[in-house]
CSV table of C-alpha atoms in Angstrom, one decimal:
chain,number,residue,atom,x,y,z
A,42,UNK,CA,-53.9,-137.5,-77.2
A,43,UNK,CA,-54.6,-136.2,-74.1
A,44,UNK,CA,-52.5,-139.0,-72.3
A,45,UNK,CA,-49.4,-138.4,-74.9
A,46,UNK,CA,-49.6,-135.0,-73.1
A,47,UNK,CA,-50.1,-135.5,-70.0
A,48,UNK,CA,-47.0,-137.8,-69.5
A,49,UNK,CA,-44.7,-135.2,-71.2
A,50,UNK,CA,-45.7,-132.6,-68.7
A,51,UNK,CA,-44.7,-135.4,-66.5
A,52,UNK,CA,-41.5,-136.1,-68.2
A,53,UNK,CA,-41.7,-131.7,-68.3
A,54,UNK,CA,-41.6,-131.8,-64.4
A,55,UNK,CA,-38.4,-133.6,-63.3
A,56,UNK,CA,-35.2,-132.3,-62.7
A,57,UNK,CA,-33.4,-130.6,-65.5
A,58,UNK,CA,-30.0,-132.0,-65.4
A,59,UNK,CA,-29.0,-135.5,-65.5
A,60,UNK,CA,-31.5,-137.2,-67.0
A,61,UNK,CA,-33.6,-137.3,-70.3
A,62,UNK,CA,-36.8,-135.3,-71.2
A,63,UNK,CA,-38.5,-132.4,-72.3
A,64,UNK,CA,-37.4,-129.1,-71.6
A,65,UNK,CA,-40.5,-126.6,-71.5
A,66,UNK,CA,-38.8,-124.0,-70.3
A,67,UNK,CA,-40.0,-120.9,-73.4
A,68,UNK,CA,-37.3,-118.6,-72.5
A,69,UNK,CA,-34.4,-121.3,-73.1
A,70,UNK,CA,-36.0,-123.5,-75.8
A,71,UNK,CA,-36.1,-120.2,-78.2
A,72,UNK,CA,-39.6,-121.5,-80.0
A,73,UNK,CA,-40.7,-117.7,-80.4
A,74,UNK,CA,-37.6,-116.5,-82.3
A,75,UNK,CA,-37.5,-119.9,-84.0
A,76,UNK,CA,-40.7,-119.5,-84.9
A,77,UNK,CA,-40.8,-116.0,-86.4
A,78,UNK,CA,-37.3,-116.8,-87.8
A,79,UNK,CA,-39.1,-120.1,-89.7
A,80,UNK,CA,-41.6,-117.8,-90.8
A,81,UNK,CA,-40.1,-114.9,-92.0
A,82,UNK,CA,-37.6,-117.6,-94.0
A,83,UNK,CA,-41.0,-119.4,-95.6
A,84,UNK,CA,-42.8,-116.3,-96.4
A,85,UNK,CA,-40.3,-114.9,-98.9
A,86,UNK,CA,-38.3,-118.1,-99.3
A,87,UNK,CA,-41.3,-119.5,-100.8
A,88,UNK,CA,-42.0,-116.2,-103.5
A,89,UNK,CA,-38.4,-116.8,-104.4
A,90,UNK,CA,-38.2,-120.8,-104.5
A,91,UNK,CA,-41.4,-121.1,-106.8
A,92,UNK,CA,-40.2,-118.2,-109.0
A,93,UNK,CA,-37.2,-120.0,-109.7
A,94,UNK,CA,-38.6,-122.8,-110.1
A,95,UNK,CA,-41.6,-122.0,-112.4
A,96,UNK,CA,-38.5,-120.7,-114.7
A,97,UNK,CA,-36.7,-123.5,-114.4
A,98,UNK,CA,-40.4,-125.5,-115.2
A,99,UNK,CA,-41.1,-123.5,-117.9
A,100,UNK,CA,-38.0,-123.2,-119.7
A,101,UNK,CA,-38.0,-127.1,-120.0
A,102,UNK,CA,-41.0,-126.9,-121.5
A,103,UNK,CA,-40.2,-124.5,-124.0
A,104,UNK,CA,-37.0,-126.4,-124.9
A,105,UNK,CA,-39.6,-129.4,-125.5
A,106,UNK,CA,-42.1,-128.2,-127.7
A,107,UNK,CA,-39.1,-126.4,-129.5
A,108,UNK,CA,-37.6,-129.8,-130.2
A,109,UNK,CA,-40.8,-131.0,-131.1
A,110,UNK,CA,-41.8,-128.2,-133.5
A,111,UNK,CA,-37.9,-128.8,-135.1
A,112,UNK,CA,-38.7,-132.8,-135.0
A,113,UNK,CA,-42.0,-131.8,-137.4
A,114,UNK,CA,-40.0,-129.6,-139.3
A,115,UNK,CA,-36.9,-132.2,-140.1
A,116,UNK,CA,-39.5,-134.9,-140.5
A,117,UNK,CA,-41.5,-132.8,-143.3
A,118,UNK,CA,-38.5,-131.5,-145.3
A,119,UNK,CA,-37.0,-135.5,-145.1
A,120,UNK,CA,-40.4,-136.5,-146.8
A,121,UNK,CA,-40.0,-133.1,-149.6
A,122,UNK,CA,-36.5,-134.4,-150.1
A,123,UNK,CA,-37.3,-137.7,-150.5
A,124,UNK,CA,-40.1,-137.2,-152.9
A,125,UNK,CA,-38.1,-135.2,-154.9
A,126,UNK,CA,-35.2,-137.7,-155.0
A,127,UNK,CA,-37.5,-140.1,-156.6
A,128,UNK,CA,-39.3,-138.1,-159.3
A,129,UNK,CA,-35.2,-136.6,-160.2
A,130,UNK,CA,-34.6,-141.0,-160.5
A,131,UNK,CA,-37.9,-141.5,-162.4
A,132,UNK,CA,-36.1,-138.7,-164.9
A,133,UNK,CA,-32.5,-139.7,-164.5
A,134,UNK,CA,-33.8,-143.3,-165.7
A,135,UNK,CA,-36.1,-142.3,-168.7
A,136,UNK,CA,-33.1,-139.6,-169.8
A,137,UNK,CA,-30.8,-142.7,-169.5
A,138,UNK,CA,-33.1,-145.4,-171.1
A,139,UNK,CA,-33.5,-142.6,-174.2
A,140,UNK,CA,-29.7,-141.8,-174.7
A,141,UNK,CA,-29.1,-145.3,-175.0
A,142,UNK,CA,-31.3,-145.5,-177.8
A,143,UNK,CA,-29.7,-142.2,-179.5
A,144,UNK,CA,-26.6,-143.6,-178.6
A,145,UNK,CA,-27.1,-147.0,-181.0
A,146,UNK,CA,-28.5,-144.8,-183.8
A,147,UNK,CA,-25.5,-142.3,-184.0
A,148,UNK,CA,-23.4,-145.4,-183.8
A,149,UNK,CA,-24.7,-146.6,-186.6
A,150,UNK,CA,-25.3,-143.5,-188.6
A,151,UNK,CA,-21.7,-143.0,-188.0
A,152,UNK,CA,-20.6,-147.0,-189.3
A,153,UNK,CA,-22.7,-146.4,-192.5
A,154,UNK,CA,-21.3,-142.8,-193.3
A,155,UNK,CA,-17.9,-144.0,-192.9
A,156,UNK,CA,-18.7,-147.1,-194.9
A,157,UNK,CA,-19.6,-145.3,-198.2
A,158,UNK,CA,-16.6,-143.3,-197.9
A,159,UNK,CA,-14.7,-146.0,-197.8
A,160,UNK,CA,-16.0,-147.4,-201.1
A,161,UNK,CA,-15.3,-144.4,-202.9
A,162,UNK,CA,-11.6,-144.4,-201.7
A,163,UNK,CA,-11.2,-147.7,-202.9
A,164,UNK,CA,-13.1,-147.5,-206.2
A,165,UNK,CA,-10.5,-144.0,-206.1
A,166,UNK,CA,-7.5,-146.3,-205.3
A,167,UNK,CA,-8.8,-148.8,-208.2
A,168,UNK,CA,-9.3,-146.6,-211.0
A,169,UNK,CA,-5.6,-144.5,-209.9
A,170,UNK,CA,-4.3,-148.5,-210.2
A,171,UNK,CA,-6.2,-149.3,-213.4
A,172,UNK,CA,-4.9,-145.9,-215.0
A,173,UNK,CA,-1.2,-146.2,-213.8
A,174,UNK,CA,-1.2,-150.0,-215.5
A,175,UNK,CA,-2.8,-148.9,-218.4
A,176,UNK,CA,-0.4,-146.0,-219.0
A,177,UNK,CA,2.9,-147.7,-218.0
A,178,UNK,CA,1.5,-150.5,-220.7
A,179,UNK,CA,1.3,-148.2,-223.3
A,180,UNK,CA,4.4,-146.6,-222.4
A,181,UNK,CA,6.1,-150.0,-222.9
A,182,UNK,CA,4.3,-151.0,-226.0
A,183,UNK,CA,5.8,-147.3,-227.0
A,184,UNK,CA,8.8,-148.2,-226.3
A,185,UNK,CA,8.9,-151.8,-228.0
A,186,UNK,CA,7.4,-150.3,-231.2
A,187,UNK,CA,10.2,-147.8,-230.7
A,188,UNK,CA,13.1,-150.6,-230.7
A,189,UNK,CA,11.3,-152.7,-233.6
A,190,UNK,CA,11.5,-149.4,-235.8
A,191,UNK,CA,14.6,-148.7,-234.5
A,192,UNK,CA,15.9,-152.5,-235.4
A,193,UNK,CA,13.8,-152.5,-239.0
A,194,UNK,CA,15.5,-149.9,-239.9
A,195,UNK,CA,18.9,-150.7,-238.9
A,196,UNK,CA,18.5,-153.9,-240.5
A,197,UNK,CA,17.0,-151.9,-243.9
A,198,UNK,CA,19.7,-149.4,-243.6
A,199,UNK,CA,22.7,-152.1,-243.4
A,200,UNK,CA,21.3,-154.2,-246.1
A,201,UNK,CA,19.9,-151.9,-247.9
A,202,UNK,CA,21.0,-151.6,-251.6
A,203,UNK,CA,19.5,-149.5,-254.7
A,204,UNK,CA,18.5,-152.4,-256.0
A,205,UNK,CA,16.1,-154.0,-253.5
A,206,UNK,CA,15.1,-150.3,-252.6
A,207,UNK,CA,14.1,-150.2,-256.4
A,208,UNK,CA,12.1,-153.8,-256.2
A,209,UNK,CA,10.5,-152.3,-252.7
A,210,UNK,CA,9.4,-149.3,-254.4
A,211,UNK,CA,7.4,-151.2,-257.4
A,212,UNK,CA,5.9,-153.7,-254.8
A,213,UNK,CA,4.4,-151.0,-252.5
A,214,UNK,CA,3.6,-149.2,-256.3
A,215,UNK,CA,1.7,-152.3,-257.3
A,216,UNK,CA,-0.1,-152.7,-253.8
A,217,UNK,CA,-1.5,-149.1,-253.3
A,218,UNK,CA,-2.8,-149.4,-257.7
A,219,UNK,CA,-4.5,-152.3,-256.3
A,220,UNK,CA,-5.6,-151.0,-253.7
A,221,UNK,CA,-6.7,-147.5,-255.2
A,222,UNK,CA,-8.7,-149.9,-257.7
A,223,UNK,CA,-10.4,-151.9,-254.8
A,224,UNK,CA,-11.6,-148.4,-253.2
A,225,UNK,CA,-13.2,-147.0,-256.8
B,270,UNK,CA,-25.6,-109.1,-44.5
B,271,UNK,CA,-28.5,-109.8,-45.8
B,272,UNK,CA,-27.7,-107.5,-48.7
B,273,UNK,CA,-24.9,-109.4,-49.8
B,274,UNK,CA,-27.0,-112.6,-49.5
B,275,UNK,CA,-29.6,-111.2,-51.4
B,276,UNK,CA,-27.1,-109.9,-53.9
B,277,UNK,CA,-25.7,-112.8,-53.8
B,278,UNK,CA,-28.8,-115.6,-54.1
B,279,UNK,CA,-29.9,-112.5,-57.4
B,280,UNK,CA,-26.5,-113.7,-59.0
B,281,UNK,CA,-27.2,-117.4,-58.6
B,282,UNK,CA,-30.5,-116.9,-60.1
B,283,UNK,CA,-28.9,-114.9,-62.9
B,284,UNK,CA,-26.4,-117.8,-63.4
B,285,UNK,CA,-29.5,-120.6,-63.1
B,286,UNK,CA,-31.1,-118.1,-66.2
B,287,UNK,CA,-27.7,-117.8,-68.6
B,288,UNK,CA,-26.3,-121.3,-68.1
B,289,UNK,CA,-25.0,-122.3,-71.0
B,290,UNK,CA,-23.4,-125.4,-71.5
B,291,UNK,CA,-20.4,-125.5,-73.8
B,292,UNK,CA,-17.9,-129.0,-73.7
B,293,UNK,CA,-20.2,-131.0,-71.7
B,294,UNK,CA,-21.1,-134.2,-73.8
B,295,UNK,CA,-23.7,-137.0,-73.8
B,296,UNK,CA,-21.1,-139.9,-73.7
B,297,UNK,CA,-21.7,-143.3,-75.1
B,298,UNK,CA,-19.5,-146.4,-75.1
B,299,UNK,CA,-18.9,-148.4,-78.4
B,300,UNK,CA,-16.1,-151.0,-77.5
B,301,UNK,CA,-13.6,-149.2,-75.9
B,302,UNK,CA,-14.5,-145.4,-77.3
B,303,UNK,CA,-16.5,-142.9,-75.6
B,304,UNK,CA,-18.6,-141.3,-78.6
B,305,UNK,CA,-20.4,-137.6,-78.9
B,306,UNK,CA,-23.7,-139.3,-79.0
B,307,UNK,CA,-25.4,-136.0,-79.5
B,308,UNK,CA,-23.7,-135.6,-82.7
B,309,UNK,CA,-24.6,-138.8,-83.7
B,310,UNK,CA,-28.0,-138.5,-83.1
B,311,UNK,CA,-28.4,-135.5,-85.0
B,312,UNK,CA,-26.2,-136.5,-87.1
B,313,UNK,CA,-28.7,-139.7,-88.0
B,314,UNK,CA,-31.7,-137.2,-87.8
B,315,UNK,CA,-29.9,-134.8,-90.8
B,316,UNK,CA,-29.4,-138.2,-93.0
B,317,UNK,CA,-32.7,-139.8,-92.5
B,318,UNK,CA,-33.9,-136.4,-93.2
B,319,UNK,CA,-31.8,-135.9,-97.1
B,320,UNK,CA,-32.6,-139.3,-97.5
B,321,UNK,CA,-36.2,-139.7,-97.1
B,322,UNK,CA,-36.8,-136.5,-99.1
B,323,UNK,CA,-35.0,-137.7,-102.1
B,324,UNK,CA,-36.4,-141.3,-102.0
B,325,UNK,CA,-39.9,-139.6,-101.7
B,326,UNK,CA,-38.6,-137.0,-104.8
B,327,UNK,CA,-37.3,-140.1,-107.0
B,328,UNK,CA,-40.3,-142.3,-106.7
B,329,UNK,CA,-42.0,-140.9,-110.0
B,330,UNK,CA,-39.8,-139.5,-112.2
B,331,UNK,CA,-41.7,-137.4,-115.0
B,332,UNK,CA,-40.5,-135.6,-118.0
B,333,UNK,CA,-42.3,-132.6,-117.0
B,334,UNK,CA,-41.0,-132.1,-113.1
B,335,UNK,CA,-43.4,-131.8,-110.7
B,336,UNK,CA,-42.3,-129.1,-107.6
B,337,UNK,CA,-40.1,-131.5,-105.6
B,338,UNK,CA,-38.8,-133.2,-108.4
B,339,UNK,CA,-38.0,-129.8,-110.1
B,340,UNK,CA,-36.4,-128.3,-106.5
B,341,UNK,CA,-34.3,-131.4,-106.3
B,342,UNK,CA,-33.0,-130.9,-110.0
B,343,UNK,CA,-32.5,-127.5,-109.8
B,344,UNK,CA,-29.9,-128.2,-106.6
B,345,UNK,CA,-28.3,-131.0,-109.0
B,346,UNK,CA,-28.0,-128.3,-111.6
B,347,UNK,CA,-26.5,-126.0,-108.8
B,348,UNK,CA,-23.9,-128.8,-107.5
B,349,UNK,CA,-22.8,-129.8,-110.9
B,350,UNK,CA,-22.0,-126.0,-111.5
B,351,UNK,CA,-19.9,-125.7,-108.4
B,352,UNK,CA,-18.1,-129.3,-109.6
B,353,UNK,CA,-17.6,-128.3,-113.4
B,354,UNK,CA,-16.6,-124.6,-112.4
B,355,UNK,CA,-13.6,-126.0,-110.1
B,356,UNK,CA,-12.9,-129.3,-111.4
B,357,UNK,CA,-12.9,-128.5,-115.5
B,358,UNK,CA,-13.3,-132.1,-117.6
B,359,UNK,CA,-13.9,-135.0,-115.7
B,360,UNK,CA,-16.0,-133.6,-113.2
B,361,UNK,CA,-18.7,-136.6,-113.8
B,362,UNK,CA,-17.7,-139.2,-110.9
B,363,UNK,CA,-17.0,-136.4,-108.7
B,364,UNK,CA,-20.4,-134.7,-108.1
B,365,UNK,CA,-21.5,-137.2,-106.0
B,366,UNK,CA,-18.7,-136.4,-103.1
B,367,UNK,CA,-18.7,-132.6,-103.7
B,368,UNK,CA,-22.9,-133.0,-103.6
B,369,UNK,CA,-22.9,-135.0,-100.5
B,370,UNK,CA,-20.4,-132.8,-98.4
B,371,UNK,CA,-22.6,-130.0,-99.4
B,372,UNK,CA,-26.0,-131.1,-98.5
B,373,UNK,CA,-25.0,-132.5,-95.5
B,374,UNK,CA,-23.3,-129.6,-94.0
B,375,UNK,CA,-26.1,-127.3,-95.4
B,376,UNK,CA,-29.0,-128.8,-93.9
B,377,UNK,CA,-26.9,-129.6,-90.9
B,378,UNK,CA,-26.1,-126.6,-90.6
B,379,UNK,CA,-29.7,-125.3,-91.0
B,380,UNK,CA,-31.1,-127.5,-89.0
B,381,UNK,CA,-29.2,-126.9,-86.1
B,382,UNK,CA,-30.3,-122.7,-86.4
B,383,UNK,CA,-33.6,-123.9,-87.5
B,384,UNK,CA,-35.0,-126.4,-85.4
B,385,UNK,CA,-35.9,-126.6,-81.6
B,386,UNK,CA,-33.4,-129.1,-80.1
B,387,UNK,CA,-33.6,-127.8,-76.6
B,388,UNK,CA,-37.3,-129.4,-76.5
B,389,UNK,CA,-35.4,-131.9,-76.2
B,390,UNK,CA,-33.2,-132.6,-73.1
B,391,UNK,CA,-30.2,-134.5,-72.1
B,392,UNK,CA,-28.3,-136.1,-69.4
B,393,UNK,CA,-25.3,-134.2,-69.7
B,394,UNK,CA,-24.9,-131.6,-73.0
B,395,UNK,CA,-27.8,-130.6,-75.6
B,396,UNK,CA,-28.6,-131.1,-79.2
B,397,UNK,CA,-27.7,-128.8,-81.9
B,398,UNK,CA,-25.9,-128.9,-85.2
B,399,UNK,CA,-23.6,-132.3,-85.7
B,400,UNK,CA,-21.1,-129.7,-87.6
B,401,UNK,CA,-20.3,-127.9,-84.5
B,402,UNK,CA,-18.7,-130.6,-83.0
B,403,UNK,CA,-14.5,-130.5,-84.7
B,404,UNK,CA,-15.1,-134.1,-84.7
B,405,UNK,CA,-17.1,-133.9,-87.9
B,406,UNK,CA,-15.4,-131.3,-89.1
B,407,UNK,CA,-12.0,-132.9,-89.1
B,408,UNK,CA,-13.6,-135.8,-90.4
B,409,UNK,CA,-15.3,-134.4,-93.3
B,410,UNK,CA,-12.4,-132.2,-94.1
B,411,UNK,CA,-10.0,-135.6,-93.7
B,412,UNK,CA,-12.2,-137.2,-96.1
B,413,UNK,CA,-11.9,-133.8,-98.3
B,414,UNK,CA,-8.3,-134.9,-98.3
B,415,UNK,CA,-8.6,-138.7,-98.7
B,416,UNK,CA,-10.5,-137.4,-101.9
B,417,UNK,CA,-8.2,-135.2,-103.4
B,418,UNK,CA,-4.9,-137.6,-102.8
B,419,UNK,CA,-7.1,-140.2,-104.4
B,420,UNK,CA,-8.1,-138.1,-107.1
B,421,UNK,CA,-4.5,-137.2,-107.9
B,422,UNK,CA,-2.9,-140.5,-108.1
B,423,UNK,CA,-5.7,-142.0,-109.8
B,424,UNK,CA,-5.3,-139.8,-112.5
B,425,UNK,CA,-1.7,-139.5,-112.6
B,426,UNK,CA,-0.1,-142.5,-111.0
B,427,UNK,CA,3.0,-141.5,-108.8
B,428,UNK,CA,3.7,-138.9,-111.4
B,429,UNK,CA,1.5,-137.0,-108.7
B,430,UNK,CA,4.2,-136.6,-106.5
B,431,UNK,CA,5.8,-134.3,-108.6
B,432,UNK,CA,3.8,-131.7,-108.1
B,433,UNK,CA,5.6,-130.8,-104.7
B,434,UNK,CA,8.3,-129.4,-106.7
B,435,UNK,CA,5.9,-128.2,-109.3
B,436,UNK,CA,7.1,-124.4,-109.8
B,437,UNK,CA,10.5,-124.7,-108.4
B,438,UNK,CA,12.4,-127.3,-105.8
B,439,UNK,CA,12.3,-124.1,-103.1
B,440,UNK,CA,9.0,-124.7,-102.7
B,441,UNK,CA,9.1,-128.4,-101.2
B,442,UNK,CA,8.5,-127.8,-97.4
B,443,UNK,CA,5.8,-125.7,-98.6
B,444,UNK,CA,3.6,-127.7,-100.4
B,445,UNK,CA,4.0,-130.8,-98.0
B,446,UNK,CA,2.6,-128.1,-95.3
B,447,UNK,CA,0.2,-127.4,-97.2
B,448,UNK,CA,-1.4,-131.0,-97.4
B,449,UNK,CA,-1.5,-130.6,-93.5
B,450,UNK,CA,-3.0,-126.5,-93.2
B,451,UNK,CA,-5.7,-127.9,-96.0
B,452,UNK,CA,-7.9,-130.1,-93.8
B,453,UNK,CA,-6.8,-128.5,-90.8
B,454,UNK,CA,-8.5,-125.0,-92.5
B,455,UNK,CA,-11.1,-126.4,-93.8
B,456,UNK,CA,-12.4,-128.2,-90.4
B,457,UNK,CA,-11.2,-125.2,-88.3
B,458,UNK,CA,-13.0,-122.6,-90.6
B,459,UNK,CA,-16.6,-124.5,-90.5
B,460,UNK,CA,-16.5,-125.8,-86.9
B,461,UNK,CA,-15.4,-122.2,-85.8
B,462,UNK,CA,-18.6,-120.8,-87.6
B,463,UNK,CA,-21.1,-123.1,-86.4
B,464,UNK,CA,-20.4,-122.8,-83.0
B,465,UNK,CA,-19.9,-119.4,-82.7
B,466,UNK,CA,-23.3,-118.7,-83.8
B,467,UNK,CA,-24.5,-121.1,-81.7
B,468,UNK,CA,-23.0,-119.9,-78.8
B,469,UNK,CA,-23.9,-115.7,-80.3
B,470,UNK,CA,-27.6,-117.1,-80.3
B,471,UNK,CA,-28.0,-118.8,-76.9
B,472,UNK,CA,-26.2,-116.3,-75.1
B,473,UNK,CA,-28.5,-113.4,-76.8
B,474,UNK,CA,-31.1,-115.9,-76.2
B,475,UNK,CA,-30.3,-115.7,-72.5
B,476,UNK,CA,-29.9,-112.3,-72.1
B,477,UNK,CA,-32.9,-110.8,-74.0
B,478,UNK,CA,-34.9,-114.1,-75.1
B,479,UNK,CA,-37.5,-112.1,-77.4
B,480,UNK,CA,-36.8,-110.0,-80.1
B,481,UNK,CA,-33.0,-109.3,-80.2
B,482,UNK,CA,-31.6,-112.5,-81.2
B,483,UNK,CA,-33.4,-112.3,-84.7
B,484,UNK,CA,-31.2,-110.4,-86.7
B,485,UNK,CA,-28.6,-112.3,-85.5
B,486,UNK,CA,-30.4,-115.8,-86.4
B,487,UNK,CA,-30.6,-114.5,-89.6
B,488,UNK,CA,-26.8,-114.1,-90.0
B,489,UNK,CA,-26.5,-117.0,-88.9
B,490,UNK,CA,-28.3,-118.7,-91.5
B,491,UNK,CA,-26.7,-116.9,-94.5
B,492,UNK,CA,-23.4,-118.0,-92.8
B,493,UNK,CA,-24.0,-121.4,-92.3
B,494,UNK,CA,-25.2,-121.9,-96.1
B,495,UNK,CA,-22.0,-120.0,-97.0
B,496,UNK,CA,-20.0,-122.1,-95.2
B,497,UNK,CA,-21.7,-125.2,-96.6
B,498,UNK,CA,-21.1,-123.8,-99.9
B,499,UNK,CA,-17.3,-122.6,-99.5
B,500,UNK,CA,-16.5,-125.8,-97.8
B,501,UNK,CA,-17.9,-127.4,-100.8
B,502,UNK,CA,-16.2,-125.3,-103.4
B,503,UNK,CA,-13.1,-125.8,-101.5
B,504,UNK,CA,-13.3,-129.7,-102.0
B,505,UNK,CA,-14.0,-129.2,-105.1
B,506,UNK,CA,-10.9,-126.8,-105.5
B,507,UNK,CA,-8.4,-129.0,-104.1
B,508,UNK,CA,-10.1,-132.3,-106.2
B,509,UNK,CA,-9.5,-129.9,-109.6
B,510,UNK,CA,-5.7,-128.8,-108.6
B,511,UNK,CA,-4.4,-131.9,-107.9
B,512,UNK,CA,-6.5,-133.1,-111.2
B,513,UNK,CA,-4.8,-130.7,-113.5
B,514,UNK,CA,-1.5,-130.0,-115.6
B,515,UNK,CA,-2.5,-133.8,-116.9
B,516,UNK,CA,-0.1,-132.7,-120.2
């Protein structure tokens, strides 16, 4: 150490233009003013650097453990959420499995019902049938007794004399004695 | 007689006090150039000084910063301002060139006011800050300009050229001079600040060495990081301006 400075006194001693070396000359080197001036600068430069800076620090970590405490809190509503979605598919699957079922038995209920209504329309369109033939029968068998009358008595009526009247008369006489004797 | 030689040997010893040295240069020869070596080496001094400091910063990155790491983001943060203030979208790729203009002439600046160069002594000329040489300053303001034309014809091909008649034709002769008063301001402004400080300081220095040149250390201080930051924001200025009106 004590060689480092002796050579730059050495160097300190030689001519102070034209050559390289140390200039130790306090009045032109400034170190006073430098000096104060550095620590002036550091003094309240350093009360305003860490001040800034132990905001700047400690609003990072405030935005962290924000983030973190909003993680925790999306994480913990996911898991409500997704509990809840699976008891709402445990329902939606027992509700469907059931209204299948009720499904099948209205279905059915429904078929039967409508089957026994339509027996009764066709026993309905039967007997309507039945009663229409029947009547249109008789209404014919009206009408053909109707024409043989009709045609008996023409024929009586053209050949018709007093005499055979007379002869028909004692025939139909003779038939209701007989007849008036079987009764008694 | 002898009064006037007395007088006269008083005055020489007054000049031997205040000599100050202003033009004289330490000359070195690369090829065929002479070179300001005394810029250089501060110049070298400045770089190995931002450098080292952020390697040493970067070496353990942590979520939580620890005091360097935290001073170092905090002047990102600050630089990244500046850029997105002046520059508006794609400010991204350009905060590297606006940041290394800044801290360069900042702690260039400041380390010419704040360190004691005259310890150390020269052949011919002294240290002091690399920017008050208008070498640097016309090289960092023609850089400045390199950026800004690239910036512009990157982003708009030769459509760029049309903004010399961007408000009206009339304004042509204009706006081509103003592509040469841009760097010519910008290294005129920061060179003229720098050494005029200098030069308030050692010749305070000379004439009352103790307590009066404070005040005016101090002003030059805030001026010199002013500077660093206007010639910054200025960059950044001309990069956002030739940028814009991207339709």
């Amino acid at each position: 150490m004590k060689n480092i400075t002796d050579s730059f006194l050495c160097l300190g001693y030689w001519p102070s233009a034209g050559s390289f070396g140390f200039n130790t000359d306090i009045l032109a080197t400034n170190p006073i003013n430098l000096s104060i001036v550095l620590g002036v600068l550091v003094f309240f430069g350093k009360g305003v650097l860490s001040d800034l800076l132990d905001n700047r620090k400690q609003r990072i970590l405030r935005t962290i453990r924000n983030s973190e405490e909003l993680r925790e809190g999306a994480i913990e509503q996911l898991e409500k959420a997704q509990a809840r979605l699976r008891k709402v598919e445990t329902e939606a699957d027992r509700f469907r499995v059931n209204g299948y079922s009720e499904i099948e038995r209205e279905k059915l209920n429904l078929i039967n019902s409508i089957y026994t209504t339509l027996e009764q329309l066709e026993n309905y369109k039967n007997e309507a049938i039945h009663f229409e033939q029947q009547r249109v029968i008789n209404q014919v068998r009206q009408r053909v007794l109707q024409q043989a009358l009709q045609g008996a008595l023409g024929t009586l009526n053209s050949c018709l004399n007093n005499e055979l009247h007379f002869r028909t008369v004692n025939v139909n006489i003779g038939i209701f004695g007989t007849m008036k004797e079987k009764k008694n | 007689m002898n009064v006037l030689l007395c007088s006269i040997n008083t005055l020489k010893r007054l000049y031997d006090i205040s000599a100050v040295e202003v033009g004289q240069h330490f000359y070195w020869q690369i090829g065929s150039f002479q070179v300001h070596a005394q810029v250089l080496i501060t110049s070298w001094v400045v770089i190995a000084f931002l450098l080292v400091s952020a390697i040493l910063v970067i070496r353990n990155l942590q979520t939580i910063p620890t005091f360097g790491q935290n001073f170092f983001e905090y002047v990102l943060e600050f630089i990244r301002d500046v850029s997105k203030t002046q520059i508006g979208e794609d400010y991204g790729p350009w905060v590297p060139f606006i940041g290394t203009m800044f801290l360069f002439i900042f702690v260039s600046n400041w380390s010419g006011a704040l360190l004691p160069w005259k310890i150390i002594q020269l052949p011919h000329g002294e240290l002091a800050a690399p920017t008050n040489d208008i070498n640097t300053t016309v090289a960092l303001a023609l850089l400045t300009s390199v950026a800004y034309f690239y910036a512009g014809l990157s982003k708009k091909g030769l459509a760029y050229f049309s903004k010399y008649i961007q408000p009206t034709p009339i304004l042509l002769p204009i706006n081509i001079l103003e592509d040469f008063t841009k760097p010519l301001s910008l290294s005129f402004r920061l060179f003229g600040n720098i050494l005029a400080d200098e030069l308030v300081v050692v010749v305070l220095v000379s004439l009352v060495p103790l307590v009066v040149p404070i005040p005016v250390m101090f002003l030059g201080l805030f001026t010199s990081g002013i500077q660093a930051l206007i010639f910054a924001t200025l960059a950044a200025a001309y990069i956002g301006e030739s940028m814009e009106g991207h339709h």
